[in-house]
Coordinates of C-alpha atoms in Angstrom, one line a residue:
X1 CA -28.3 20.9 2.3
X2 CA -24.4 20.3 2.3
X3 CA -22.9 17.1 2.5
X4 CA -19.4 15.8 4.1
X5 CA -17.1 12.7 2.7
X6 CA -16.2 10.2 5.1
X7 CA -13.8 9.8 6.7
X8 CA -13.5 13.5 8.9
X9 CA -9.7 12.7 9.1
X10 CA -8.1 9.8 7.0
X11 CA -5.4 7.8 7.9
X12 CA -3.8 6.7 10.7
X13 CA -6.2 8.4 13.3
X14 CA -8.1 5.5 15.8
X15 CA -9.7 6.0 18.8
X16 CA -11.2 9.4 18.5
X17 CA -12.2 11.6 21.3
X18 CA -13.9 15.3 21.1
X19 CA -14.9 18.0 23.3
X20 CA -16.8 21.9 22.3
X21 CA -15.7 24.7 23.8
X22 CA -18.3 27.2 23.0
X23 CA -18.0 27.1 18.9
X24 CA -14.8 25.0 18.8
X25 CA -14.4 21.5 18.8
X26 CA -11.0 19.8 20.0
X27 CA -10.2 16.2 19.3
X28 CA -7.5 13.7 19.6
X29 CA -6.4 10.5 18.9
X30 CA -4.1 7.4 19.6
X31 CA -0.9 7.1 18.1
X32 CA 0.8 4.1 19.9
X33 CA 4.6 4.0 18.7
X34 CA 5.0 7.0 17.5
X35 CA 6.9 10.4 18.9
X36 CA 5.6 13.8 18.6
X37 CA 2.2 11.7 20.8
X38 CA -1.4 12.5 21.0
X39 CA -1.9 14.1 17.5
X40 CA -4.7 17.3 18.2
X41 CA -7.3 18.7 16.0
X42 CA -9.3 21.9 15.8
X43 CA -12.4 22.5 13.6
X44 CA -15.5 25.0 13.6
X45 CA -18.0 22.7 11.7
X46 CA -17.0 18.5 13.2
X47 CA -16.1 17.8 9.6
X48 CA -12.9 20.1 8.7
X49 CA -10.4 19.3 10.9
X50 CA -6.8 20.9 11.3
X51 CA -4.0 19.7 13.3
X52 CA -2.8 22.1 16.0
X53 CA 0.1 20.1 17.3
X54 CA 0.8 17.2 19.6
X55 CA -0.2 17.0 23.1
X56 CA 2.8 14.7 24.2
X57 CA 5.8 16.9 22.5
X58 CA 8.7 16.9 24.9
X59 CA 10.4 13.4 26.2
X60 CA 10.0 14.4 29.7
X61 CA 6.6 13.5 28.4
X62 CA 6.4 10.7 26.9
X63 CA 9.7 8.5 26.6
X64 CA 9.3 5.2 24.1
X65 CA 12.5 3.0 24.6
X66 CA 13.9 1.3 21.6
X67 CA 12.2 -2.2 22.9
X68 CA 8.8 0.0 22.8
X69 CA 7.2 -2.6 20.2
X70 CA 5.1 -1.9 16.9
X71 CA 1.4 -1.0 17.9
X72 CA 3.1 -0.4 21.8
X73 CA 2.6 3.3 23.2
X74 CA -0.2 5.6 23.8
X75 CA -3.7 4.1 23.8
X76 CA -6.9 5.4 23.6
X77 CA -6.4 9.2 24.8
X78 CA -10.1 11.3 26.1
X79 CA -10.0 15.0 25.9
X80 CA -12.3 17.1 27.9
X81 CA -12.4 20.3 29.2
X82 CA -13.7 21.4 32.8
X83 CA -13.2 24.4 35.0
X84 CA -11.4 26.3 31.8
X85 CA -8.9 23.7 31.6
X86 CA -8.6 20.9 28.8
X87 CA -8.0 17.7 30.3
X88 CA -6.3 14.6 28.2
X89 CA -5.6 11.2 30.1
X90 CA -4.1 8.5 28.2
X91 CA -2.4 5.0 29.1
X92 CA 1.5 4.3 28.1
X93 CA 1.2 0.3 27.2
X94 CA 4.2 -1.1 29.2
X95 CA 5.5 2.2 29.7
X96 CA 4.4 3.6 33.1
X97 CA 1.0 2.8 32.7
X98 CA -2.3 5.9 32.9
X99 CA -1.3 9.6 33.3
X100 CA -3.2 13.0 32.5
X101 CA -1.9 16.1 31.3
X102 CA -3.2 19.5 31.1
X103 CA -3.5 23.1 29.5
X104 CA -5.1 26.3 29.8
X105 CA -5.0 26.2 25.4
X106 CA -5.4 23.5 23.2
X107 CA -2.1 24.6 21.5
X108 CA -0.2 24.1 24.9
X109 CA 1.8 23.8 26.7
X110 CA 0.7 21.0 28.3
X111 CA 1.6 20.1 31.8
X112 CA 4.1 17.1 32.9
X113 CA 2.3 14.1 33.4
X114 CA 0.5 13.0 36.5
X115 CA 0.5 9.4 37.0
X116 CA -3.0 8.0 37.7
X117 CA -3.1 4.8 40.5
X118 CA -5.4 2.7 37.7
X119 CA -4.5 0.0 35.5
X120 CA -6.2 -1.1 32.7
X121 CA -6.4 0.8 29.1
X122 CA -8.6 3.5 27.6
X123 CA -9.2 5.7 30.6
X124 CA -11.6 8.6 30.3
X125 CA -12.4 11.6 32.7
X126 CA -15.5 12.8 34.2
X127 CA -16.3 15.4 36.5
X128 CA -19.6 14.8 38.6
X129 CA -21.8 17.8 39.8
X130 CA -20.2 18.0 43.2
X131 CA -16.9 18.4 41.9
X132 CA -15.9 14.8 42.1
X133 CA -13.5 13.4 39.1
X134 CA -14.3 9.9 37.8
X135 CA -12.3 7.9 36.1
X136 CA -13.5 4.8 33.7
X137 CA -11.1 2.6 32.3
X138 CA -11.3 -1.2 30.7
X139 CA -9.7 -3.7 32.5
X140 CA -11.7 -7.3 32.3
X141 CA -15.0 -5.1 31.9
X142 CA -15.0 -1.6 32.3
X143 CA -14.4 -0.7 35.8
X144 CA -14.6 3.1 37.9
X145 CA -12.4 5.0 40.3
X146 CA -13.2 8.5 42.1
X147 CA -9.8 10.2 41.7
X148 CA -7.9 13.4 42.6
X149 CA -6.8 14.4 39.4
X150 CA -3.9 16.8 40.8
X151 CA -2.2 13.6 42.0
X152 CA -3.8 10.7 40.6
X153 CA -4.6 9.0 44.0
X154 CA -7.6 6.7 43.7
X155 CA -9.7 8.1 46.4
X156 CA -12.8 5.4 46.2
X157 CA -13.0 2.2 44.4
X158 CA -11.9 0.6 41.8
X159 CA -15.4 -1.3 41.2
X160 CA -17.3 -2.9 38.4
X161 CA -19.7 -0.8 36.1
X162 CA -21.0 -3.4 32.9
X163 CA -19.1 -5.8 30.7
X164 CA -21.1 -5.5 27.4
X165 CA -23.2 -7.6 25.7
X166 CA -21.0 -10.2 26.1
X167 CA -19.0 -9.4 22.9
X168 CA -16.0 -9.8 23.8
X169 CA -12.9 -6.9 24.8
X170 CA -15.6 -4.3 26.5
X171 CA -13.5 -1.1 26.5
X172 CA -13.5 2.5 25.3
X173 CA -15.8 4.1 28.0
X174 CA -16.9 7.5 28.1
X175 CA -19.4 8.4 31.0
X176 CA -21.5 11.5 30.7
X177 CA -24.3 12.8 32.4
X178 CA -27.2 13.7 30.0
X179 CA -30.0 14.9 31.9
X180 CA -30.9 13.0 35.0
X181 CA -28.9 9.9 34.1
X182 CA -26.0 8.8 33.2
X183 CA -24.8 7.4 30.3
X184 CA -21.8 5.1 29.6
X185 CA -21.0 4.8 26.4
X186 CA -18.2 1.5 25.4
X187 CA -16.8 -0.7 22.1
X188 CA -16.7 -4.4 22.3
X189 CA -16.3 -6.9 19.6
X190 CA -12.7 -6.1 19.6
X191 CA -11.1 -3.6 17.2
X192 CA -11.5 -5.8 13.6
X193 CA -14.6 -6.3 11.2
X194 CA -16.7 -7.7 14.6
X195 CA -16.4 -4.3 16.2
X196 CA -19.5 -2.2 17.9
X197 CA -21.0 0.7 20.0
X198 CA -23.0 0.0 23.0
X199 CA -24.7 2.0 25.9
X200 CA -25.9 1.3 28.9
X201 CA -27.6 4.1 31.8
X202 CA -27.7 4.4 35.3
X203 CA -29.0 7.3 37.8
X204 CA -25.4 7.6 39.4
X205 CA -22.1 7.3 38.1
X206 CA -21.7 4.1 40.3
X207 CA -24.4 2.3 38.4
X208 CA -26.3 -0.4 38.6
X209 CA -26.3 0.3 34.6
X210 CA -29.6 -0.6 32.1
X211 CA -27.8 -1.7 29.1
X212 CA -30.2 -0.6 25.9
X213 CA -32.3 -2.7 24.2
X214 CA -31.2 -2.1 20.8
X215 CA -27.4 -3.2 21.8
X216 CA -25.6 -3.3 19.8
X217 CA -26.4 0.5 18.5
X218 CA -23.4 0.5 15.9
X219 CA -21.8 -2.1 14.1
X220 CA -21.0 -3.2 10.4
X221 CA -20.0 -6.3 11.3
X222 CA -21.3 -9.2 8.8
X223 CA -22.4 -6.6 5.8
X224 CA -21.6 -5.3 2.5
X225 CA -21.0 -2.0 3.9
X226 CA -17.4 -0.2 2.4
X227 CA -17.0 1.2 5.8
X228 CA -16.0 -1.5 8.3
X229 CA -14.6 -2.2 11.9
X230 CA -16.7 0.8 13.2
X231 CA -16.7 1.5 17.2
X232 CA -14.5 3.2 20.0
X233 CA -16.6 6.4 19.5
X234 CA -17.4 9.5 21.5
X235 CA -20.1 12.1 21.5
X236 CA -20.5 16.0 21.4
X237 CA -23.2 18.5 20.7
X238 CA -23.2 21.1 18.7
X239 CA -24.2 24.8 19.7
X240 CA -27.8 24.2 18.3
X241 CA -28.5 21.0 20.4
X242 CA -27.5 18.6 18.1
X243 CA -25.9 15.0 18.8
X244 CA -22.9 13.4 16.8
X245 CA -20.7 10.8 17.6
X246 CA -17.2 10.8 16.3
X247 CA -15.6 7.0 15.8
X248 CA -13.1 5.0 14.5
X249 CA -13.6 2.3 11.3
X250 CA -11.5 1.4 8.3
X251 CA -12.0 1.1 4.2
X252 CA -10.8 -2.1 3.5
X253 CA -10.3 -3.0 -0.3
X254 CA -9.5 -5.6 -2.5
X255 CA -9.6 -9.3 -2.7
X256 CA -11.4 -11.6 0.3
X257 CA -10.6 -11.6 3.1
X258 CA -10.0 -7.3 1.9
X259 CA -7.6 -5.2 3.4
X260 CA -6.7 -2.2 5.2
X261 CA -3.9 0.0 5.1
X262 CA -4.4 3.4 6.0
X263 CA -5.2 2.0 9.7
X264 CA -8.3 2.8 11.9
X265 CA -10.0 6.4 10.6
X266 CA -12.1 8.6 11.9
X267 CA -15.5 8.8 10.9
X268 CA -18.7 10.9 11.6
X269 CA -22.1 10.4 11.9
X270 CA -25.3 11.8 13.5
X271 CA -27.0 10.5 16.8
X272 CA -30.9 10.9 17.2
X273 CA -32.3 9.7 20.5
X274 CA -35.2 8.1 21.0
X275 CA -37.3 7.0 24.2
X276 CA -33.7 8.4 26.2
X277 CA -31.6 6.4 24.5
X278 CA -28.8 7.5 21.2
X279 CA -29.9 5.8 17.9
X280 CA -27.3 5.8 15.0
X281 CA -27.8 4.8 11.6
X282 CA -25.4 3.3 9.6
X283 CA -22.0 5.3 9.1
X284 CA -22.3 6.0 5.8
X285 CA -19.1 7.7 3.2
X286 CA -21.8 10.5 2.6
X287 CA -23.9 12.3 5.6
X288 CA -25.5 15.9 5.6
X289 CA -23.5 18.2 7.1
X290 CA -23.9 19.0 10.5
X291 CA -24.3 22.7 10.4
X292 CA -23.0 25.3 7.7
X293 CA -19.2 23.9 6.5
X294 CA -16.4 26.3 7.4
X295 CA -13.4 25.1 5.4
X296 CA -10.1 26.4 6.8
X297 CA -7.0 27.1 4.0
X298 CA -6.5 24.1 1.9
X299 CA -3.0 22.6 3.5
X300 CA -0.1 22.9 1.5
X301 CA 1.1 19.8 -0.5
X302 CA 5.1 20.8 0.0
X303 CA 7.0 21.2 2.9
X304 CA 9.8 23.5 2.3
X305 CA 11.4 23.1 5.2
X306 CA 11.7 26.7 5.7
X307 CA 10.6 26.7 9.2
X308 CA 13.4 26.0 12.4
X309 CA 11.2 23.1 13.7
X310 CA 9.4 20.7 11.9
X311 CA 5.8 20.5 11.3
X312 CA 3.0 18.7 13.8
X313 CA 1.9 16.1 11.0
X314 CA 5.7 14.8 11.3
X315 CA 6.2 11.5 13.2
X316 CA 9.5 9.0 14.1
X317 CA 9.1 6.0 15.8
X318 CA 10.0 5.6 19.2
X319 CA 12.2 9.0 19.6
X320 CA 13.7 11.7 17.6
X321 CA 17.0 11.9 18.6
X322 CA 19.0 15.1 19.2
X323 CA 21.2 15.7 16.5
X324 CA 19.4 13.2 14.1
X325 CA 17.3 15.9 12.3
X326 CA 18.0 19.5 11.4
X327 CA 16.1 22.5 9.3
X328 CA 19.1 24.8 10.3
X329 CA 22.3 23.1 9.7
X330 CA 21.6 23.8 5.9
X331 CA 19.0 26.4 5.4
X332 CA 15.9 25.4 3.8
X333 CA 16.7 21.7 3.7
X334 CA 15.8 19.1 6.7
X335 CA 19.3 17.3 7.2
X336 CA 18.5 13.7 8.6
X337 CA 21.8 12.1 9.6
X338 CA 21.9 7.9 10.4
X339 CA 21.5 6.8 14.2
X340 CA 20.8 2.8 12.6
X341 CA 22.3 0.7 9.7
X342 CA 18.3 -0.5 8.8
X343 CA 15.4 0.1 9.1
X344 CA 14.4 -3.6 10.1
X345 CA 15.4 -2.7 13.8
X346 CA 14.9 0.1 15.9
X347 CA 16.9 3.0 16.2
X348 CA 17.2 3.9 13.1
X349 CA 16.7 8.0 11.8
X350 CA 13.4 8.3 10.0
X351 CA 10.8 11.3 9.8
X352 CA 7.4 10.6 8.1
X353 CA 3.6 11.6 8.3
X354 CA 0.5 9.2 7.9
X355 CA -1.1 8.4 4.5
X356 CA -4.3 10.0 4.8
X357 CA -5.7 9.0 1.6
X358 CA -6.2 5.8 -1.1
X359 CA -4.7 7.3 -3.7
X360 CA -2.3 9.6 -3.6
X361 CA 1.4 10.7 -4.4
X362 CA 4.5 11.2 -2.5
X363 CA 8.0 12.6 -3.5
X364 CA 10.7 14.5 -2.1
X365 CA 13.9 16.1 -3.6
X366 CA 17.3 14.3 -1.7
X367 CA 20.5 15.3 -1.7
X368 CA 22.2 11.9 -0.9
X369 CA 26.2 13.3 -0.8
X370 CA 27.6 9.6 0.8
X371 CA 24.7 8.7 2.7
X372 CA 22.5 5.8 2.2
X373 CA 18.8 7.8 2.3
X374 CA 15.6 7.4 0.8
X375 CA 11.4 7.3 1.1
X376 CA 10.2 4.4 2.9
X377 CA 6.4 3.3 3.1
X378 CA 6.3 1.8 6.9
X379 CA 3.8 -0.5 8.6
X380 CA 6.5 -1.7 11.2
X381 CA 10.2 -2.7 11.2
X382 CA 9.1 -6.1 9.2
X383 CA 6.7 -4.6 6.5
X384 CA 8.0 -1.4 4.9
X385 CA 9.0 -0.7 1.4
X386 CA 12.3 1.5 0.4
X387 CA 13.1 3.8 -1.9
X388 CA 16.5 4.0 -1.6
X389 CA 19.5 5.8 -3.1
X390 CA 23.7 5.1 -1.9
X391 CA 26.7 4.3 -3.7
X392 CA 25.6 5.8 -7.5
X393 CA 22.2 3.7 -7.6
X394 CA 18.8 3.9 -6.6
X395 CA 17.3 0.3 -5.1
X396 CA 13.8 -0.8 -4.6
X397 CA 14.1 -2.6 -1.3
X398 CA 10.6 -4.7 0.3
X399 CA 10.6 -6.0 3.7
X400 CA 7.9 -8.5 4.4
X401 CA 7.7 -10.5 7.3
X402 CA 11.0 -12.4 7.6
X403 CA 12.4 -12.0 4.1
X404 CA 14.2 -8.4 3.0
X405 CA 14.4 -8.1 -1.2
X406 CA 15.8 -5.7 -3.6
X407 CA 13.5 -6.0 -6.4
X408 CA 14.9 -2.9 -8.4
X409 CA 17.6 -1.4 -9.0
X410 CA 19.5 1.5 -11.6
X411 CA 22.4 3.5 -11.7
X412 CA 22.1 7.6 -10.7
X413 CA 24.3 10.2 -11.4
X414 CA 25.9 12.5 -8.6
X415 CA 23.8 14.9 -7.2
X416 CA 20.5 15.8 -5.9
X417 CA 17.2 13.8 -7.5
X418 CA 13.7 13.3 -7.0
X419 CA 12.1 10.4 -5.0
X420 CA 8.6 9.2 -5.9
X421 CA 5.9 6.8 -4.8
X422 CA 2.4 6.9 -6.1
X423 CA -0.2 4.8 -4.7
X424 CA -3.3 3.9 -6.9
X425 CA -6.6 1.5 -5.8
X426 CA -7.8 -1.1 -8.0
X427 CA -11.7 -3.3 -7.5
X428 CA -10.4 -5.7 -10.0
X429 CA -7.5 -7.6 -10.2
X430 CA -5.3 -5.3 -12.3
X431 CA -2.9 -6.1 -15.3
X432 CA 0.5 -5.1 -12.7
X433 CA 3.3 -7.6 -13.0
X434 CA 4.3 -9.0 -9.7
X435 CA 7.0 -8.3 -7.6
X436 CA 7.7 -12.2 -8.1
X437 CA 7.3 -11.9 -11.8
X438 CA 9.7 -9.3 -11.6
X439 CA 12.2 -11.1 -10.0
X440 CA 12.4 -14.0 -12.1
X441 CA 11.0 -12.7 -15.4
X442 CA 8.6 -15.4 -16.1
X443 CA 4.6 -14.9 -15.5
X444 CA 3.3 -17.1 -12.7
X445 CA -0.3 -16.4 -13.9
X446 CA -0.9 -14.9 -10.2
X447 CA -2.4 -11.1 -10.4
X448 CA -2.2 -8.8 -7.8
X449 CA -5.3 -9.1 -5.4
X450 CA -4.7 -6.0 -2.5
X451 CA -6.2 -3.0 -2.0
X452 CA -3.9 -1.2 -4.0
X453 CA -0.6 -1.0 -5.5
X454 CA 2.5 1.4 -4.9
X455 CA 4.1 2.5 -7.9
X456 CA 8.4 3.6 -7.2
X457 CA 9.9 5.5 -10.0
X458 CA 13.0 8.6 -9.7
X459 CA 13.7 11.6 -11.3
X460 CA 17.7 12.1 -11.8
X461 CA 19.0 15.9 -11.8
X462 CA 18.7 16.8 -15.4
X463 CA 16.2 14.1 -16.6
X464 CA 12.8 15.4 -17.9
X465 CA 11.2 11.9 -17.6
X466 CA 11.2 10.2 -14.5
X467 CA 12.7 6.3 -14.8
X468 CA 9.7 3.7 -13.3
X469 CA 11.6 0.9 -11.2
X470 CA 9.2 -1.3 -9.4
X471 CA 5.5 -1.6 -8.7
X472 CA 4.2 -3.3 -5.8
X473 CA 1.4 -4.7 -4.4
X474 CA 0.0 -3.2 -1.1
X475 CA -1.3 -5.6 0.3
X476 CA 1.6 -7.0 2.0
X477 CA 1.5 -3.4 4.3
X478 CA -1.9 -3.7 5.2
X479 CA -3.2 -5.0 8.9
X480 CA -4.5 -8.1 7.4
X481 CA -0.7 -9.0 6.8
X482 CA 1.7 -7.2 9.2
X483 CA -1.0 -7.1 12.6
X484 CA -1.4 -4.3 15.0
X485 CA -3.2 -1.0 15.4
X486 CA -1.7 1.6 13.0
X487 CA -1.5 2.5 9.7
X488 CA 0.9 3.3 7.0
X489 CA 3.3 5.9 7.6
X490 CA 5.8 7.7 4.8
X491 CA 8.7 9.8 5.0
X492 CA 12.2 10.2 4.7
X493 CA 15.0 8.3 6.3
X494 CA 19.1 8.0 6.9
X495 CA 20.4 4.8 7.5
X496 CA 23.8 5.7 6.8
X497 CA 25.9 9.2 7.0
X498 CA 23.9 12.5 6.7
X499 CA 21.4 13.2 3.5
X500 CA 19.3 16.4 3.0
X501 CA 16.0 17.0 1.9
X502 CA 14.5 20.3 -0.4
X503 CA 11.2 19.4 0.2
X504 CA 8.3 17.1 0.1
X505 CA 5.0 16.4 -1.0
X506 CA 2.3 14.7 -0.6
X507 CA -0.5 15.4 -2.9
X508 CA -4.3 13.3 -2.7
X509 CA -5.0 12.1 -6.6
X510 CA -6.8 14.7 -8.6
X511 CA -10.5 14.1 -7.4
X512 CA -9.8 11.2 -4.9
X513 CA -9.1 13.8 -1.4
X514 CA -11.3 11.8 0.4

């Protein structure tokens, strides 16, 4: 029998939700602060997953202003697809509030939004047998409105469906009618190591709700268990009857208290039910596959830049600003010209894509000419690491909470040169010199104790070897340290004049792609 490797997508990817069309699956998830919004999946097998695009890809869409904080945005997206539609309703966190968009394909267009008359976060979408559209949503306990999903008017209610357990922050519902009842499927524990699945059933929409005896029926909270944090899932079928729930959890590593810094995942795991309720086992990092595996093309670790738009998988926070990124204005290169003088404030030109895996490495080929450009590795505007390159040297640059350090620095000839950052795990403290130690050149008998450490080294035009500047320990861009919902995020920025970049790449370690 095959086997999948958990995580189904790693990185930066909470708060999944899934729907089949016939031998398709569709999924998307959250992804708060960040423009392109709504990242989309395809697979044929629930464990292969490509990304097809964004759903929220024009600003007439979805507009983040520059006070839009780190973990603010887009929360908690459910897809679904009815009457030969696909459906995605979302909530903009101090933006406008819940809105749905539609499409006749996954790949779009998708429609404008239409503004839903619900508060509360992670709204989901259900259509009842009479044609009725329900919405659930979390707001003090998850609530339920009938609405008219062409305009978003609240035809019946709001009124009160369950609260849990009693854990606390009951949210992520998804209703579903399964048989004669109906199911209603929510997280509570909040979103950290205390986090859980639990379902409750009902003969209407409306309730009253039987919450199941086994409640919790996922969590990992208080074990040994690599995988952590797991809930806020959904469930699908596949074409031979079989039940899986797709969920979000995290790998955190490294010295107690551990930490996490790819952000929430998503994970996959089978559902068995048993006197009509689901039953799930333990997520584990190995499962049997759900049905024969059908592995698309492996993607490519460079981006030439060849192509007149950029790719799905690229991100900027906030907004990408007209005129602040071009594939045209030099042929074959992406040209990112400065709209901020840091990167410690909004505003600023960056273009970047989750890191998806523990280990890996990144580098990209920059022309600097005057500018001020580099590779930054970005939590949020007060935890990022720089690899930066202006006025005939290349810096090391960390940003950690309140205090901004160069802890590296060496002189570069003119010309174009190669960036790179290569991130390594460790499950014992390793032999790295601190970034204190390398400040002040003494040994303060302190070893580093995250996850992982991140490894900054350049590769002048004309050099065969690259020159190692700085290592760094990850920790300090991990959840645990910086807050929030997301993960780390690296790419390419301009904080001053216009730079261009060949290409990138971002390339798992040799036998670490999970």
């Amino acid at each position: 029998m095959s086997s999948f490797q958990n995580p189904v997508i790693g990185g930066f990817h909470p708060d999944p939700s899934l729907c089949r069309v016939g031998e398709d699956y569709y999924l998307v998830c959250s992804s708060f602060e960040y423009f392109p919004g709504v990242p989309l999946f395809h697979s044929r097998d629930l464990v292969h997953w490509r990304q097809l695009g964004n759903v929220l890809d024009r600003p007439s869409q979805l507009r983040l202003p520059p006070e839009t904080a780190a973990s603010g945005g887009i929360y908690a997206p459910t897809l679904r697809h009815h009457d030969g539609r696909f459906w995605m309703i979302t909530t903009l966190v101090a933006g406008g509030g819940t809105f749905l968009v539609t499409a006749e394909r996954p790949e779009g267009p998708w429609s404008e939004p239409v503004w839903v008359d619900v508060p509360g976060i992670d709204p989901d979408i259900v259509w009842d047998e009479d044609g009725s559209c329900w919405c659930a949503y979390s707001d003090g306990g998850i609530r339920l409105a009938r609405i008219a999903p062409d305009t978003g008017a609240v035809l019946d209610g709001p009124f009160a469906l369950w609260s849990g357990t009693g854990l606390q922050y009951p949210e992520a519902p998804h209703l579903y009618r399964i048989g004669d009842w109906w199911y209603l499927l929510i997280a509570e524990g909040g979103t950290e190591r205390g986090h859980a699945v639990s379902v409750a059933r009902a003969r209407s929409p409306r309730g009253p709700f039987e919450p199941a005896p086994a409640n919790p029926i996922l969590s990992h909270s208080a074990t040994d268990r690599p995988i952590q944090s797991t809930g806020h899932a959904d469930l699908v079928t596949t074409p031979d009857g079989a039940w899986w729930m797709a969920l979000l959890a995290t790998r955190p590593r490294g010295h107690t208290p551990n930490f996490h810094v790819l952000g929430r995942e998503t994970f996959l795991t089978p559902v068995r039910w048993v006197d009509g309720w689901p039953v799930v086992g333990p997520v584990e990092e190995r499962h049997p596959a759900p049905s024969a595996l059908r592995p698309p093309e492996p993607e490519p670790v460079r981006d030439d830049f060849d192509a007149p738009g950029l790719a799905p998988v690229w991100v900027s926070p906030r907004e990408r600003r007209a005129g602040s990124w071009s594939t045209t204005d030099r042929p074959g290169w992406l040209r990112l010209t400065a709209t901020g003088e840091t990167l410690d404030r909004p505003g600023y030109t960056f273009v970047g894509r989750r890191q998806q895996h523990p280990e890996c490495r990144i580098s990209a080929h920059l022309d600097p000419g005057a500018a001020r450009a580099g590779l930054s590795v970005r939590l949020d505007e007060a935890h990022h690491y720089d690899l930066e390159v202006a006025d005939g040297e290349a810096r090391v640059v960390a940003r950690i909470g309140p205090l901004s350090q160069c802890v590296a620095r060496h002189p570069v000839p003119p010309g174009p040169l190669t960036l790179v950052v290569d991130v390594r795990t460790h499950d014992v403290l390793p032999p790295t010199v601190t970034a204190a130690e390398q400040l002040t050149g003494e040994p303060l008998g302190v070893r580093a104790t995250g996850p992982d450490t991140l490894g900054f080294s350049m590769l002048p035009g004309g050099a065969t070897e690259p020159v190692r500047l700085a290592e760094l320990d990850g920790r300090y861009l991990s959840t645990e340290v910086a807050t929030g919902f997301t993960g780390r995020v690296v790419g390419m920025y301009a904080t001053r004049g216009s730079a261009d970049f060949d290409w990138f790449d971002y390339e798992p370690a040799p036998g670490r792609a999970e």
